[in-house]
Short mmCIF file of N, CA and C in Angstrom, two decimals:
data_model
loop_
_atom_site.label_atom_id
_atom_site.label_comp_id
_atom_site.label_asym_id
_atom_site.label_seq_id
_atom_site.Cartn_x
_atom_site.Cartn_y
_atom_site.Cartn_z
N UNK A 13 -13.09 1.13 12.49
CA UNK A 13 -12.14 2.41 12.23
C UNK A 13 -12.26 2.62 10.43
N UNK A 14 -12.57 3.67 10.06
CA UNK A 14 -12.68 4.08 8.71
C UNK A 14 -11.05 4.00 8.13
N UNK A 15 -10.83 3.95 6.82
CA UNK A 15 -9.52 3.86 6.17
C UNK A 15 -9.11 5.22 6.15
N UNK A 16 -8.06 5.43 6.18
CA UNK A 16 -7.43 6.77 6.17
C UNK A 16 -6.77 7.03 4.75
N UNK A 17 -6.86 6.02 3.93
CA UNK A 17 -6.43 6.17 2.53
C UNK A 17 -7.85 5.65 1.79
N UNK A 18 -7.62 6.05 0.62
CA UNK A 18 -8.68 5.98 -0.50
C UNK A 18 -8.54 4.55 -1.33
N UNK A 19 -9.23 3.57 -1.08
CA UNK A 19 -9.06 2.34 -1.76
C UNK A 19 -9.58 2.73 -3.12
N UNK A 20 -10.56 3.66 -3.21
CA UNK A 20 -10.84 4.00 -4.82
C UNK A 20 -9.95 4.64 -5.37
N UNK A 21 -8.94 5.72 -4.77
CA UNK A 21 -7.92 6.27 -5.55
C UNK A 21 -7.04 5.26 -5.78
N UNK A 22 -6.89 4.35 -4.92
CA UNK A 22 -5.52 3.30 -5.58
C UNK A 22 -6.18 2.55 -6.47
N UNK A 23 -7.50 2.13 -6.54
CA UNK A 23 -7.96 1.36 -7.65
C UNK A 23 -8.13 1.94 -9.02
N UNK A 24 -8.50 3.31 -9.04
CA UNK A 24 -8.12 4.24 -10.12
C UNK A 24 -7.06 4.20 -10.68
N UNK A 25 -5.82 4.35 -9.90
CA UNK A 25 -4.38 4.40 -10.50
C UNK A 25 -4.01 3.08 -10.90
N UNK A 26 -4.67 1.93 -10.44
CA UNK A 26 -4.28 0.65 -10.84
C UNK A 26 -5.25 0.05 -11.78
N UNK A 27 -6.27 0.82 -12.15
CA UNK A 27 -7.21 0.45 -13.33
C UNK A 27 -7.93 -0.74 -12.78
N UNK A 28 -8.14 -0.68 -11.61
CA UNK A 28 -8.96 -1.77 -10.99
C UNK A 28 -8.42 -3.16 -10.76
N UNK A 29 -7.03 -3.22 -11.09
CA UNK A 29 -6.17 -4.47 -11.11
C UNK A 29 -5.98 -4.72 -9.79
N UNK A 30 -6.62 -5.57 -9.05
CA UNK A 30 -6.11 -5.95 -7.69
C UNK A 30 -4.95 -6.29 -7.25
N UNK A 31 -4.29 -7.06 -8.18
CA UNK A 31 -2.80 -7.60 -8.32
C UNK A 31 -1.86 -6.30 -8.28
N UNK A 32 -2.22 -5.49 -9.17
CA UNK A 32 -1.43 -4.15 -9.39
C UNK A 32 -1.68 -3.25 -8.15
N UNK A 33 -2.69 -3.29 -7.65
CA UNK A 33 -2.97 -2.28 -6.41
C UNK A 33 -2.10 -3.02 -5.28
N UNK A 34 -2.06 -4.24 -5.12
CA UNK A 34 -1.26 -4.82 -4.05
C UNK A 34 0.39 -4.41 -4.33
N UNK A 35 0.81 -4.34 -5.60
CA UNK A 35 2.03 -4.19 -5.77
C UNK A 35 2.29 -2.60 -5.27
N UNK A 36 1.41 -1.71 -5.78
CA UNK A 36 1.44 -0.30 -5.41
C UNK A 36 1.50 -0.08 -3.99
N UNK A 37 0.48 -0.97 -3.10
CA UNK A 37 0.68 -0.76 -1.70
C UNK A 37 1.66 -1.20 -1.13
N UNK A 38 2.23 -2.40 -1.58
CA UNK A 38 3.62 -2.91 -1.18
C UNK A 38 4.90 -2.04 -1.33
N UNK A 39 4.71 -1.50 -2.55
CA UNK A 39 5.80 -0.29 -2.68
C UNK A 39 5.74 0.70 -1.98
N UNK A 40 4.45 1.41 -1.66
CA UNK A 40 4.32 2.57 -0.65
C UNK A 40 4.92 2.15 0.65
N UNK A 41 4.56 0.80 1.24
CA UNK A 41 5.08 0.43 2.58
C UNK A 41 6.55 -0.05 2.35
N UNK A 42 7.12 -0.06 1.38
CA UNK A 42 8.63 -0.22 1.33
C UNK A 42 9.34 1.13 1.35
N UNK A 43 8.80 2.21 0.66
CA UNK A 43 9.35 3.44 0.35
C UNK A 43 8.99 4.66 1.35
N UNK A 44 7.70 4.61 1.86
CA UNK A 44 7.25 5.73 2.72
C UNK A 44 7.86 5.65 4.13
N UNK A 45 7.60 4.53 4.74
CA UNK A 45 8.12 4.39 6.48
C UNK A 45 9.57 5.07 6.30
N UNK A 46 10.49 4.79 5.51
CA UNK A 46 11.92 5.34 5.92
C UNK A 46 11.91 6.87 5.40
N UNK A 47 11.29 7.13 4.55
CA UNK A 47 11.00 8.71 4.15
C UNK A 47 10.43 9.38 5.27
N UNK A 48 9.35 8.81 5.92
CA UNK A 48 8.86 9.37 7.05
C UNK A 48 9.83 9.75 8.11
N UNK A 49 10.65 8.73 8.46
CA UNK A 49 11.67 8.64 9.45
C UNK A 49 12.54 9.52 9.26
N UNK A 50 12.91 9.81 7.82
CA UNK A 50 14.14 10.59 7.41
C UNK A 50 13.32 12.29 7.65
N UNK A 51 12.29 12.36 7.27
CA UNK A 51 11.57 13.53 7.46
C UNK A 51 11.44 14.07 8.82
N UNK A 52 11.15 13.04 9.50
CA UNK A 52 11.11 13.41 11.14
C UNK A 52 12.57 13.75 11.80
N UNK A 53 13.53 12.89 11.22
CA UNK A 53 14.92 13.22 11.74
C UNK A 53 15.13 14.60 11.18
N UNK A 54 15.16 15.04 9.88
CA UNK A 54 15.48 16.24 9.53
C UNK A 54 14.71 17.55 10.26
N UNK A 55 13.40 17.31 10.29
CA UNK A 55 12.84 18.14 11.16
C UNK A 55 13.31 18.39 12.69
N UNK A 56 13.77 17.19 13.22
CA UNK A 56 14.22 17.30 14.49
C UNK A 56 15.53 17.91 14.60
N UNK A 57 16.31 17.51 13.41
CA UNK A 57 17.73 18.12 13.44
C UNK A 57 17.83 19.78 12.86
N UNK A 58 16.63 20.15 12.53
CA UNK A 58 16.49 21.50 12.03
C UNK A 58 16.96 21.64 10.71
N UNK A 59 17.17 20.47 9.70
CA UNK A 59 17.92 20.36 8.49
C UNK A 59 16.60 20.85 7.55
N UNK A 60 16.33 21.93 7.12
CA UNK A 60 15.15 22.39 6.50
C UNK A 60 15.36 21.73 4.93
N UNK A 61 16.41 22.11 4.50
CA UNK A 61 16.61 21.57 2.97
C UNK A 61 16.15 19.82 2.99
N UNK A 62 16.78 19.26 3.72
CA UNK A 62 16.43 17.96 3.70
C UNK A 62 14.89 17.57 3.99
N UNK A 63 14.33 18.40 5.11
CA UNK A 63 12.99 18.30 5.22
C UNK A 63 12.22 18.39 4.18
N UNK A 64 12.55 19.47 3.24
CA UNK A 64 11.70 19.95 2.06
C UNK A 64 11.69 18.78 1.19
N UNK A 65 13.27 18.04 0.87
CA UNK A 65 13.24 17.24 -0.16
C UNK A 65 12.39 15.79 0.22
N UNK A 66 12.33 15.41 1.43
CA UNK A 66 11.49 14.31 1.69
C UNK A 66 9.96 14.58 1.83
N UNK A 67 9.55 15.53 2.32
CA UNK A 67 8.14 16.35 2.29
C UNK A 67 7.53 16.29 0.78
N UNK A 68 8.53 16.62 0.00
CA UNK A 68 8.34 16.83 -1.55
C UNK A 68 8.06 15.44 -2.03
N UNK A 69 9.01 14.61 -1.70
CA UNK A 69 9.24 13.34 -2.30
C UNK A 69 8.02 12.38 -2.05
N UNK A 70 7.13 12.58 -0.89
CA UNK A 70 6.11 11.98 -0.20
C UNK A 70 4.98 12.25 -0.85
N UNK A 71 4.89 13.51 -1.15
CA UNK A 71 3.68 14.13 -1.68
C UNK A 71 2.82 13.50 -2.75
N UNK A 72 3.45 12.96 -4.01
CA UNK A 72 2.70 12.13 -5.03
C UNK A 72 2.13 11.03 -4.54
N UNK A 73 2.89 10.19 -3.75
CA UNK A 73 2.16 8.87 -3.04
C UNK A 73 1.19 9.20 -1.97
N UNK A 74 1.39 10.37 -1.47
CA UNK A 74 0.13 10.89 -0.45
C UNK A 74 -1.16 11.02 -1.21
N UNK A 75 -0.70 11.73 -2.09
CA UNK A 75 -2.14 12.12 -3.12
C UNK A 75 -2.56 11.06 -3.77
N UNK A 76 -1.79 10.10 -4.35
CA UNK A 76 -2.35 8.79 -4.85
C UNK A 76 -3.20 8.10 -4.10
N UNK A 77 -2.76 7.92 -2.99
CA UNK A 77 -3.47 7.04 -2.01
C UNK A 77 -4.70 8.05 -1.35
N UNK A 78 -5.17 9.11 -1.76
CA UNK A 78 -5.92 10.04 -1.18
C UNK A 78 -5.87 10.19 0.18
N UNK A 79 -4.94 10.48 0.79
CA UNK A 79 -4.63 10.40 2.22
C UNK A 79 -4.66 12.11 2.37
N UNK A 80 -5.62 12.16 3.42
CA UNK A 80 -5.94 13.84 3.80
C UNK A 80 -4.82 14.44 4.50
N UNK A 81 -3.62 14.64 4.20
CA UNK A 81 -2.55 15.25 4.81
C UNK A 81 -1.74 16.29 3.93
N UNK A 82 -2.26 16.24 2.70
CA UNK A 82 -1.48 17.29 1.75
C UNK A 82 -1.34 18.50 2.42
N UNK A 83 -2.43 19.16 2.96
CA UNK A 83 -2.17 20.42 3.78
C UNK A 83 -0.93 20.63 4.62
N UNK A 84 -0.96 19.58 5.58
CA UNK A 84 0.24 19.20 6.51
C UNK A 84 1.68 19.24 5.84
N UNK A 85 1.57 18.58 4.66
CA UNK A 85 2.92 18.38 3.91
C UNK A 85 3.35 19.75 3.45
N UNK A 86 2.28 20.46 2.84
CA UNK A 86 2.32 21.82 2.42
C UNK A 86 2.96 22.86 3.13
N UNK A 87 2.20 22.63 4.50
CA UNK A 87 3.00 23.46 5.61
C UNK A 87 4.30 23.08 6.00
N UNK A 88 4.67 21.89 5.90
CA UNK A 88 6.03 21.48 6.26
C UNK A 88 6.94 22.16 5.12
N UNK A 89 6.42 22.13 4.00
CA UNK A 89 7.48 22.65 2.70
C UNK A 89 7.53 23.98 2.95
N UNK A 90 6.34 24.83 3.44
CA UNK A 90 6.57 26.28 3.51
C UNK A 90 7.42 26.58 4.68
N UNK A 91 7.42 25.82 5.80
CA UNK A 91 8.03 26.08 6.93
C UNK A 91 9.80 26.01 6.39
N UNK A 92 9.91 25.08 5.39
CA UNK A 92 11.69 25.11 5.19
C UNK A 92 11.97 26.11 4.51
N UNK A 93 11.16 27.18 3.93
CA UNK A 93 11.78 28.44 3.38
C UNK A 93 11.51 29.55 4.53
N UNK A 94 11.35 29.36 5.61
CA UNK A 94 11.24 30.37 6.66
C UNK A 94 12.27 30.29 7.84
N UNK A 95 12.17 31.18 8.73
CA UNK A 95 13.20 31.21 9.66
C UNK A 95 12.58 30.87 10.94
N UNK A 96 11.36 30.35 10.81
CA UNK A 96 10.73 29.87 11.94
C UNK A 96 11.29 28.52 12.66
N UNK A 97 11.01 28.52 13.86
CA UNK A 97 11.66 27.30 14.70
C UNK A 97 10.75 25.99 14.37
N UNK A 98 11.19 25.01 14.54
CA UNK A 98 10.51 23.61 14.39
C UNK A 98 9.19 23.24 15.02
N UNK A 99 9.07 24.06 15.92
CA UNK A 99 7.64 24.10 17.16
C UNK A 99 6.68 24.74 16.05
N UNK A 100 6.88 25.55 15.12
CA UNK A 100 5.69 26.09 14.29
C UNK A 100 5.10 25.06 13.45
N UNK A 101 5.90 23.85 13.17
CA UNK A 101 5.15 22.82 12.46
C UNK A 101 4.84 21.36 13.17
N UNK A 102 5.32 21.68 14.63
CA UNK A 102 5.10 20.32 15.41
C UNK A 102 3.66 19.56 15.11
N UNK A 103 2.44 20.50 15.11
CA UNK A 103 1.22 19.71 14.91
C UNK A 103 1.10 19.06 13.38
N UNK A 104 1.76 19.78 12.51
CA UNK A 104 1.70 19.31 11.07
C UNK A 104 2.60 17.96 10.88
N UNK A 105 3.57 17.91 11.60
CA UNK A 105 4.32 16.40 11.43
C UNK A 105 3.79 15.41 12.32
N UNK A 106 3.19 15.91 13.52
CA UNK A 106 2.48 14.81 14.26
C UNK A 106 1.38 14.20 13.63
N UNK A 107 0.51 15.13 12.84
CA UNK A 107 -0.51 14.54 11.92
C UNK A 107 -0.11 13.70 10.88
N UNK A 108 0.88 14.38 10.39
CA UNK A 108 1.53 13.43 9.21
C UNK A 108 1.99 12.09 9.57
N UNK A 109 2.78 11.86 10.83
CA UNK A 109 3.30 10.96 11.25
C UNK A 109 2.21 9.85 11.70
N UNK A 110 1.40 10.24 12.52
CA UNK A 110 0.31 9.54 13.24
C UNK A 110 -0.64 9.10 12.14
N UNK A 111 -1.01 9.74 10.96
CA UNK A 111 -1.76 9.25 9.99
C UNK A 111 -1.21 8.27 9.21
N UNK A 112 0.12 8.37 8.56
CA UNK A 112 0.70 7.56 7.82
C UNK A 112 0.98 6.19 8.72
N UNK A 113 1.59 6.34 9.91
CA UNK A 113 1.46 4.90 10.59
C UNK A 113 0.26 4.16 10.51
N UNK A 114 -0.84 4.89 10.74
CA UNK A 114 -2.31 4.23 10.83
C UNK A 114 -2.32 3.73 9.40
N UNK A 115 -1.98 4.61 8.39
CA UNK A 115 -2.20 3.98 6.86
C UNK A 115 -1.15 2.83 6.68
N UNK A 116 -0.24 2.74 7.31
CA UNK A 116 0.64 1.47 7.08
C UNK A 116 0.05 0.13 7.58
N UNK A 117 -0.41 0.49 8.80
CA UNK A 117 -1.14 -0.64 9.41
C UNK A 117 -2.34 -1.13 8.60
N UNK A 118 -3.06 -0.14 8.07
CA UNK A 118 -4.27 -0.56 7.14
C UNK A 118 -3.95 -1.26 5.77
N UNK A 119 -2.91 -0.80 5.12
CA UNK A 119 -2.24 -1.39 4.24
C UNK A 119 -1.94 -2.59 4.41
N UNK A 120 -1.29 -3.04 5.23
CA UNK A 120 -0.74 -4.34 5.76
C UNK A 120 -1.71 -5.14 5.87
N UNK A 121 -3.00 -4.74 6.54
CA UNK A 121 -4.22 -5.67 6.60
C UNK A 121 -4.81 -5.81 5.47
N UNK A 122 -5.10 -5.01 4.51
CA UNK A 122 -5.81 -5.05 3.31
C UNK A 122 -4.88 -5.53 2.26
N UNK A 123 -3.62 -5.79 2.05
CA UNK A 123 -2.89 -6.13 1.36
C UNK A 123 -1.57 -7.01 1.91
N UNK A 124 -2.07 -8.18 2.51
CA UNK A 124 -0.81 -9.01 3.20
C UNK A 124 -0.05 -9.63 2.19
N UNK A 125 1.47 -9.55 2.62
CA UNK A 125 2.02 -10.17 1.77
C UNK A 125 2.07 -11.77 1.41
#
């Protein structure tokens, strides 16, 4: 299975330093899973303000890792400023969730503790 994150992007951020890449990966694995859970809960509870905060907070990390879900994150952010029901972004949050959960597994394999 091909990687859903870009090791090249991570290497670029870390200046090619493998140890620093591991630190960045481990930090991602510490911070993003709880943020993802909070985003999912906020959407489930129709808390648009909180959903926006978590989607926006996650964006720089997703971009830094070259994960191809920025359009979905943007759609979630846009949804928070509408009166639309959460079903309008069901596909977006599903893609974000499944993609990130796969990335978590890949990072754990690539950067074991």
